[in-house]
Short mmCIF file of C-alpha atoms in Angstrom, two decimals:
data_model
loop_
_atom_site.label_atom_id
_atom_site.label_comp_id
_atom_site.label_asym_id
_atom_site.label_seq_id
_atom_site.Cartn_x
_atom_site.Cartn_y
_atom_site.Cartn_z
CA MET A 28 13.85 -5.68 19.02
CA THR A 29 16.10 -2.60 19.02
CA ASN A 30 14.51 0.57 20.54
CA LEU A 31 14.19 3.30 18.24
CA THR A 32 12.07 5.72 19.96
CA ALA A 33 15.09 8.00 20.74
CA GLU A 34 16.16 7.97 17.37
CA ASN A 35 12.81 8.72 15.86
CA LYS A 36 12.46 11.81 18.00
CA ASN A 37 15.82 13.35 16.90
CA GLY A 38 15.99 11.81 13.16
CA SER A 39 12.14 12.61 12.08
CA THR A 40 11.64 13.71 8.56
CA SER A 41 7.88 15.11 9.66
CA ASN A 42 7.29 18.51 8.10
CA GLY A 43 4.00 18.93 9.82
CA ILE A 44 1.54 17.28 7.47
CA GLY A 45 0.57 13.99 9.06
CA SER A 46 3.13 14.37 11.70
CA GLN A 47 3.49 12.91 15.08
CA HIS A 48 0.31 12.66 16.91
CA PHE A 49 2.04 12.37 20.39
CA GLN A 50 5.13 14.19 21.57
CA ASP A 51 6.76 10.60 22.24
CA PRO A 52 6.45 8.40 19.03
CA GLY A 53 6.87 5.59 21.45
CA VAL A 54 3.69 5.96 22.84
CA ILE A 55 2.30 5.33 19.64
CA TYR A 56 4.53 2.08 19.07
CA ALA A 57 3.36 0.91 22.62
CA ARG A 58 -0.22 1.16 21.96
CA VAL A 59 -0.07 -0.17 18.45
CA GLN A 60 1.96 -3.35 19.75
CA GLU A 61 -0.46 -3.58 22.81
CA TYR A 62 -3.62 -3.45 20.44
CA TYR A 63 -2.57 -6.11 17.85
CA GLY A 64 -0.27 -8.09 20.02
CA LYS A 65 -2.76 -8.55 23.18
CA VAL A 66 -5.95 -6.52 22.75
CA LEU A 67 -7.11 -8.36 19.54
CA SER A 68 -7.33 -12.04 19.25
CA SER A 69 -9.08 -12.19 15.66
CA THR A 70 -10.83 -9.98 13.37
CA SER A 71 -14.21 -10.31 15.40
CA ASP A 72 -12.69 -8.00 18.14
CA LEU A 73 -12.63 -4.86 15.79
CA LYS A 74 -14.81 -2.09 16.44
CA THR A 75 -15.31 -0.86 12.87
CA THR A 76 -14.84 -2.05 9.31
CA ALA A 77 -11.43 -0.17 8.85
CA CYS A 78 -9.51 -3.31 8.95
CA CYS A 79 -11.94 -5.44 7.07
CA VAL A 80 -12.09 -6.48 3.40
CA ALA A 81 -14.98 -4.97 1.87
CA ASP A 82 -14.85 -6.45 -1.59
CA SER A 83 -13.98 -9.95 -2.59
CA PRO A 84 -10.37 -10.24 -3.60
CA PRO A 85 -9.84 -11.22 -7.34
CA LYS A 86 -9.85 -14.73 -8.20
CA TYR A 87 -5.87 -15.03 -8.35
CA VAL A 88 -5.70 -14.03 -4.67
CA ARG A 89 -8.66 -16.17 -3.97
CA ASP A 90 -6.96 -19.50 -5.29
CA ARG A 91 -4.00 -18.70 -3.23
CA LEU A 92 -5.56 -17.81 -0.14
CA VAL A 93 -6.91 -21.30 0.29
CA LYS A 94 -3.55 -22.52 0.75
CA VAL A 95 -2.34 -19.88 3.64
CA PRO A 96 -2.49 -21.50 7.03
CA GLU A 97 -5.52 -20.65 9.09
CA GLU A 98 -3.41 -19.06 12.22
CA VAL A 99 -2.21 -16.73 9.77
CA LEU A 100 -5.54 -15.85 8.15
CA GLU A 101 -7.11 -15.50 11.77
CA LYS A 102 -4.75 -12.82 12.84
CA PHE A 103 -5.23 -10.86 9.61
CA TYR A 104 -6.42 -7.19 10.24
CA GLY A 105 -5.85 -5.72 6.87
CA CYS A 106 -8.30 -3.04 4.97
CA GLY A 107 -7.77 -4.26 1.04
CA THR A 108 -6.12 -6.45 -1.07
CA PRO A 109 -3.03 -4.69 -2.20
CA LEU A 110 -1.55 -7.77 -4.17
CA PRO A 111 -0.99 -7.11 -7.93
CA SER A 112 -0.80 -10.17 -10.30
CA GLY A 113 1.98 -10.38 -12.98
CA ILE A 114 4.76 -10.11 -10.37
CA GLU A 115 6.71 -13.35 -11.03
CA GLY A 116 10.36 -13.29 -10.04
CA LEU A 117 9.78 -9.79 -8.16
CA ASN A 118 11.49 -8.62 -4.79
CA VAL A 119 8.43 -7.77 -2.67
CA LEU A 120 8.55 -6.04 0.81
CA ASP A 121 5.26 -5.95 3.24
CA LEU A 122 5.33 -3.00 5.37
CA GLY A 123 3.84 -3.95 8.70
CA CYS A 124 2.92 -7.60 7.68
CA GLY A 125 1.50 -8.57 10.65
CA SER A 126 0.50 -12.28 10.74
CA GLY A 127 1.91 -12.33 7.20
CA ARG A 128 -1.27 -13.33 5.04
CA ASP A 129 -0.42 -10.86 2.24
CA CYS A 130 3.34 -12.12 2.12
CA TYR A 131 2.09 -15.86 1.97
CA VAL A 132 0.04 -14.96 -0.78
CA ALA A 133 2.88 -12.84 -2.48
CA ALA A 134 5.03 -15.66 -2.24
CA ALA A 135 2.87 -17.87 -4.17
CA LEU A 136 2.46 -15.04 -6.75
CA THR A 137 6.12 -14.31 -7.28
CA GLY A 138 7.30 -17.96 -7.80
CA PRO A 139 10.55 -19.35 -6.58
CA THR A 140 12.32 -16.99 -8.58
CA GLY A 141 11.19 -13.94 -6.52
CA THR A 142 11.35 -12.93 -2.67
CA VAL A 143 8.87 -11.73 -0.29
CA THR A 144 10.11 -9.95 2.88
CA GLY A 145 7.65 -9.03 5.86
CA VAL A 146 8.56 -6.37 8.34
CA ASP A 147 6.66 -5.71 11.69
CA MET A 148 7.59 -4.42 14.95
CA THR A 149 5.04 -6.73 17.04
CA GLU A 150 6.76 -9.88 18.21
CA GLU A 151 3.42 -11.94 18.77
CA GLN A 152 2.39 -11.27 14.97
CA LEU A 153 5.96 -12.25 13.67
CA LYS A 154 5.87 -15.20 15.65
CA VAL A 155 2.52 -16.63 13.95
CA ALA A 156 3.85 -15.36 10.45
CA LYS A 157 7.38 -17.21 10.91
CA THR A 158 5.77 -20.34 12.22
CA HIS A 159 4.57 -21.69 8.85
CA VAL A 160 7.10 -20.56 6.33
CA SER A 161 9.03 -23.82 5.75
CA GLU A 162 6.00 -26.17 5.49
CA TYR A 163 3.94 -23.60 3.21
CA THR A 164 6.85 -22.99 0.74
CA ARG A 165 7.35 -26.84 0.60
CA GLN A 166 3.93 -27.43 -0.38
CA LEU A 167 4.32 -24.71 -3.07
CA GLY A 168 7.10 -26.87 -4.28
CA TYR A 169 9.86 -24.36 -3.91
CA PRO A 170 13.52 -25.89 -3.62
CA LYS A 171 13.97 -23.18 -0.68
CA PRO A 172 11.86 -20.82 1.06
CA ASN A 173 11.37 -17.52 -0.77
CA LEU A 174 9.47 -16.12 2.23
CA ARG A 175 11.14 -14.21 5.64
CA PHE A 176 10.17 -12.03 8.17
CA VAL A 177 12.02 -9.67 10.24
CA PRO A 178 11.38 -7.52 13.16
CA GLY A 179 11.77 -3.74 12.65
CA TYR A 180 9.97 -0.31 11.83
CA ILE A 181 8.61 0.70 8.81
CA GLU A 182 10.27 4.20 9.60
CA PHE A 183 13.87 2.45 9.48
CA LEU A 184 13.73 -0.06 6.93
CA GLU A 185 17.67 -0.06 6.46
CA LYS A 186 17.83 -0.82 10.13
CA ALA A 187 15.64 -3.92 9.48
CA GLY A 188 18.04 -5.15 6.82
CA ILE A 189 16.27 -3.67 3.78
CA GLU A 190 18.95 -2.73 1.39
CA ARG A 191 18.52 0.68 -0.51
CA GLU A 192 17.20 0.16 -4.28
CA SER A 193 16.65 -3.84 -3.50
CA MET A 194 12.74 -4.03 -3.82
CA ASP A 195 10.71 -4.20 -7.03
CA LEU A 196 7.34 -3.78 -5.12
CA VAL A 197 6.49 -2.66 -1.66
CA ILE A 198 3.21 -3.55 -0.44
CA SER A 199 1.23 -2.53 2.71
CA ASN A 200 -2.28 -3.20 4.17
CA CYS A 201 -3.80 -0.82 6.60
CA VAL A 202 -0.55 -0.06 8.39
CA ILE A 203 1.28 3.48 7.54
CA ASN A 204 -1.81 5.18 8.96
CA LEU A 205 -0.54 3.81 12.41
CA SER A 206 2.93 5.49 11.79
CA PRO A 207 3.91 8.40 13.95
CA ASP A 208 6.26 9.84 10.97
CA LYS A 209 4.57 9.00 7.75
CA PRO A 210 6.67 11.18 5.72
CA ARG A 211 9.77 9.22 6.94
CA VAL A 212 7.98 6.00 6.04
CA LEU A 213 7.09 7.25 2.42
CA SER A 214 10.90 8.21 2.05
CA GLU A 215 12.24 5.24 3.27
CA VAL A 216 10.09 3.22 0.81
CA TYR A 217 11.22 5.39 -1.97
CA ALA A 218 14.73 4.63 -1.09
CA SER A 219 14.35 0.92 -0.91
CA LEU A 220 12.63 0.72 -4.18
CA LYS A 221 14.65 0.19 -7.39
CA TRP A 222 13.69 2.53 -10.38
CA GLY A 223 10.54 1.13 -11.92
CA GLY A 224 9.57 -0.26 -8.91
CA GLU A 225 6.37 0.40 -7.19
CA LEU A 226 4.39 1.21 -3.52
CA TYR A 227 0.97 -0.57 -3.97
CA PHE A 228 -0.85 -0.44 -0.66
CA SER A 229 -4.20 -0.14 0.88
CA ASP A 230 -4.70 2.15 3.79
CA VAL A 231 -7.17 4.58 5.77
CA TYR A 232 -8.01 8.12 4.68
CA CYS A 233 -10.10 10.86 6.11
CA SER A 234 -12.19 13.70 4.38
CA ARG A 235 -10.51 15.99 6.75
CA ARG A 236 -7.93 16.83 9.19
CA LEU A 237 -8.62 14.98 12.42
CA PRO A 238 -8.74 17.06 15.79
CA GLU A 239 -6.28 16.18 18.58
CA HIS A 240 -8.72 14.62 20.89
CA VAL A 241 -9.35 12.17 18.09
CA ARG A 242 -5.92 11.54 17.33
CA LYS A 243 -4.79 10.62 20.80
CA HIS A 244 -8.15 8.12 21.33
CA GLU A 245 -6.18 4.50 21.95
CA VAL A 246 -9.09 2.62 20.55
CA LEU A 247 -9.47 4.78 17.46
CA LEU A 248 -5.72 4.52 16.65
CA GLY A 249 -5.75 0.68 16.81
CA GLU A 250 -8.78 0.57 14.72
CA CYS A 251 -6.56 2.48 12.12
CA LEU A 252 -8.98 5.80 12.37
CA ALA A 253 -6.95 8.09 14.45
CA GLY A 254 -3.77 7.92 12.49
CA ALA A 255 -5.80 8.57 8.78
CA LEU A 256 -4.46 11.26 6.90
CA TYR A 257 -6.54 14.00 5.30
CA ILE A 258 -6.53 12.73 1.73
CA GLU A 259 -4.92 15.66 0.20
CA ASP A 260 -2.29 16.02 2.81
CA PHE A 261 -1.46 12.18 1.80
CA LYS A 262 -0.71 13.42 -1.61
CA ARG A 263 1.25 16.20 -0.69
CA LEU A 264 3.48 13.88 1.25
CA CYS A 265 3.87 11.75 -1.74
CA HIS A 266 4.90 14.61 -3.66
CA ASN A 267 7.64 15.50 -1.19
CA ALA A 268 9.00 12.14 -1.06
CA GLY A 269 9.33 11.65 -4.75
CA PHE A 270 6.06 9.76 -5.67
CA THR A 271 4.85 12.44 -8.00
CA ASP A 272 1.76 10.99 -9.19
CA PRO A 273 -0.12 9.00 -6.76
CA ARG A 274 -2.86 7.04 -8.60
CA MET A 275 -6.03 5.53 -6.82
CA MET A 276 -7.25 1.89 -7.62
CA SER A 277 -10.29 1.45 -5.71
CA CYS A 278 -12.00 3.36 -2.68
CA CYS A 279 -14.55 1.81 -0.19
CA PRO A 280 -16.37 3.88 2.69
CA ILE A 281 -15.69 2.81 6.07
CA GLU A 282 -18.40 2.01 8.69
CA VAL A 283 -17.82 2.73 12.39
CA THR A 284 -20.29 0.27 13.75
CA ASP A 285 -19.67 1.26 17.43
CA GLU A 286 -21.90 4.18 18.19
CA GLY A 287 -19.43 5.59 21.00
CA LEU A 288 -16.63 5.87 18.58
CA ALA A 289 -19.15 7.51 15.95
CA ASP A 290 -20.17 9.91 18.24
CA ILE A 291 -16.30 10.98 18.92
CA LEU A 292 -15.54 11.15 15.36
CA GLY A 293 -18.67 13.35 14.25
CA GLU A 294 -18.98 14.14 10.68
CA ALA A 295 -15.76 12.85 9.38
CA LYS A 296 -15.90 10.49 6.66
CA PHE A 297 -13.15 7.45 6.40
CA TYR A 298 -12.37 5.48 3.10
CA SER A 299 -10.39 2.55 2.74
CA ILE A 300 -8.47 3.32 -0.55
CA LEU A 301 -5.79 1.06 -2.72
CA PHE A 302 -3.19 3.54 -4.03
CA ARG A 303 -0.37 3.01 -6.19
CA CYS A 304 2.81 5.18 -6.41
CA PHE A 305 5.72 4.42 -8.94
CA LYS A 306 9.38 5.57 -8.66
CA LEU A 307 10.18 6.74 -11.98
CA PRO A 308 12.50 9.68 -12.92
CA GLU A 309 10.20 11.43 -15.63
CA LEU A 310 6.77 11.73 -13.75
CA GLU A 311 5.54 15.28 -13.58
CA THR A 312 2.88 16.90 -11.14
CA LEU A 313 0.51 17.26 -14.15
CA CYS A 314 -0.87 15.10 -17.00
CA GLU A 315 1.24 16.21 -19.89
CA ASP A 316 0.44 15.44 -23.70
CA TYR A 317 3.43 14.08 -25.66
CA GLY A 318 1.19 12.26 -28.19
CA GLN A 319 2.09 8.56 -26.90
CA ILE A 320 0.05 5.48 -27.20
CA ALA A 321 0.12 2.46 -24.71
CA ILE A 322 -1.02 -0.92 -25.80
CA TYR A 323 -1.51 -3.96 -23.29
CA GLU A 324 -0.24 -6.73 -24.84
CA GLY A 325 -1.69 -9.25 -22.41
CA GLY A 326 0.26 -11.99 -20.13
CA ILE A 327 -1.01 -10.74 -16.48
CA GLU A 328 -2.91 -13.38 -14.71
CA GLY A 329 -6.46 -12.35 -14.19
CA ASN A 330 -6.09 -9.68 -16.82
CA ALA A 331 -6.58 -11.59 -20.01
CA ASN A 332 -8.88 -9.12 -21.66
CA ALA A 333 -7.70 -5.83 -20.27
CA TYR A 334 -5.64 -4.30 -17.47
CA ARG A 335 -6.71 -1.53 -15.08
CA LEU A 336 -3.62 0.72 -14.09
CA ASP A 337 -6.05 2.98 -11.85
CA ASP A 338 -9.64 4.14 -11.49
CA HIS A 339 -9.88 6.07 -14.67
CA HIS A 340 -7.33 4.22 -16.88
CA LEU A 341 -8.47 0.71 -18.49
CA PHE A 342 -6.31 -0.87 -21.32
CA GLU A 343 -8.08 -3.54 -23.47
CA ARG A 344 -5.63 -6.05 -24.78
CA ASN A 345 -4.32 -5.10 -28.09
CA LEU A 346 -6.35 -1.52 -28.13
CA PRO A 347 -4.38 1.44 -28.74
CA VAL A 348 -4.83 3.95 -25.94
CA ARG A 349 -3.74 7.62 -25.89
CA VAL A 350 -2.09 8.35 -22.40
CA CYS A 351 -0.27 11.25 -20.90
CA GLY A 352 3.45 10.98 -20.37
CA ASN A 353 3.10 9.93 -16.58
CA SER A 354 0.68 6.80 -17.66
CA ALA A 355 3.03 5.97 -20.64
CA SER A 356 5.93 5.88 -18.09
CA MET A 357 3.88 3.78 -15.48
CA VAL A 358 3.29 0.94 -17.87
CA GLY A 359 6.06 1.22 -19.99
CA GLU A 360 9.19 1.88 -17.54
CA SER A 361 8.08 -0.04 -14.52
CA TRP A 362 7.84 -3.50 -13.80
CA LEU A 363 4.78 -3.61 -15.85
CA GLY A 364 6.77 -2.73 -18.88
CA LYS A 365 7.35 -6.27 -20.25
CA TYR A 366 3.15 -6.35 -20.69
CA PHE A 367 3.02 -3.12 -22.54
CA ARG A 368 4.08 -1.54 -25.72
CA ILE A 369 4.58 2.28 -26.11
CA VAL A 370 4.34 4.02 -29.13
CA GLY A 371 5.88 7.75 -29.50
CA SER A 372 8.39 9.52 -27.16
CA ARG A 373 8.78 12.47 -25.19
CA ASP A 374 10.30 14.46 -28.07
CA VAL A 375 7.32 16.96 -28.57
CA HIS A 376 5.12 18.39 -26.10
CA TYR A 377 1.39 19.18 -27.15
CA GLY A 378 0.44 20.76 -23.72
CA LEU A 379 -1.76 19.50 -20.89
CA PHE A 380 -3.38 16.11 -21.16
CA ASP A 381 -7.04 15.54 -20.37
CA CYS A 382 -6.59 12.92 -17.78
CA THR A 383 -10.39 13.60 -16.32
CA PRO A 384 -11.84 10.47 -15.19
CA SER A 385 -14.97 9.49 -17.33
CA ALA A 386 -18.34 8.57 -15.90
CA SER A 387 -17.78 4.75 -16.81
CA THR A 388 -14.59 4.34 -15.27
CA GLN A 389 -14.34 6.98 -11.93
CA GLU A 390 -15.16 4.94 -8.91
CA SER A 391 -18.60 6.58 -7.55
CA SER A 392 -17.52 6.50 -3.92
CA ALA A 393 -14.23 7.93 -4.46
CA PRO A 394 -13.72 11.19 -2.67
CA GLY A 395 -11.98 12.85 -5.49
CA ALA A 396 -9.97 11.98 -8.58
CA CYS A 397 -6.05 11.52 -8.53
CA CYS A 398 -4.72 12.23 -11.71
#
């Protein structure tokens, strides 16, 4: 694999928020590759629950997980299930795909007309991911594989062969926190997405900015805690990259099971959060009222009766729902558009839209609302 350390030093887009934790990003790359390629042999070696799925995946994912090769599952270290349904025919990119578990499931969800590409910098993980592609896609009944894995760094997607504006959906599972240049990752993702595309990903976040001694701790880095962003800093980075209105889907507290590591972390609280960020031209920094209505017309697997856009927007099938301009764009002008009908336009503005989460929709464990 090409060594990108020097270029990362000179070409970083970091602006101080979630910036590089070491003077040399190559140190982070080396430590992550060592931890995930050699130190960990299975999920039982983990010292925290950061890289473990707390909630059971939805049924449409469980139904497809049973077909994923055992070796791929054993090497999985994700912190969520960033796999939306309804993605038939889409081009999907997985950042830091590891052994490829999410890619294998996504390949089944997209069908033979879609494509799935996994990018990772760890050779041992990629070797596992590539091993089963032909047999797996043959078992799915596809005329040819719709799944591929490529070596590369998520800060340099174009160098990994990912064309600009080529992806409908970018997913990632507990990986962006490991990057020494998170602003660049978000900018690269934004550039790789088509208009109407989406970044749909799980990652680890913190209730505060972490001190230097924590950010440099080797085990905490590998466990996805040392690189965790303060959640408000993450939102600022999203805005800078063009993802104006990041939406939270779910939030789960992380337990640090190792007493020594818990002492080092002090009172910092960590969360595994599933976010979605759309690439749309008219998203605004606040929820604005244009008198629009969104209607979910059904058709998304696992969402026969209702569809959840985020932690406080639930659309029952065929029930008109008043929405802000941003929400109307997300469900009407993105890849979700074929499942929704929007009534109204942005011709008349009525001021701010009350998008405050209600008691029935807000996740009780979430460290704050996103809208």
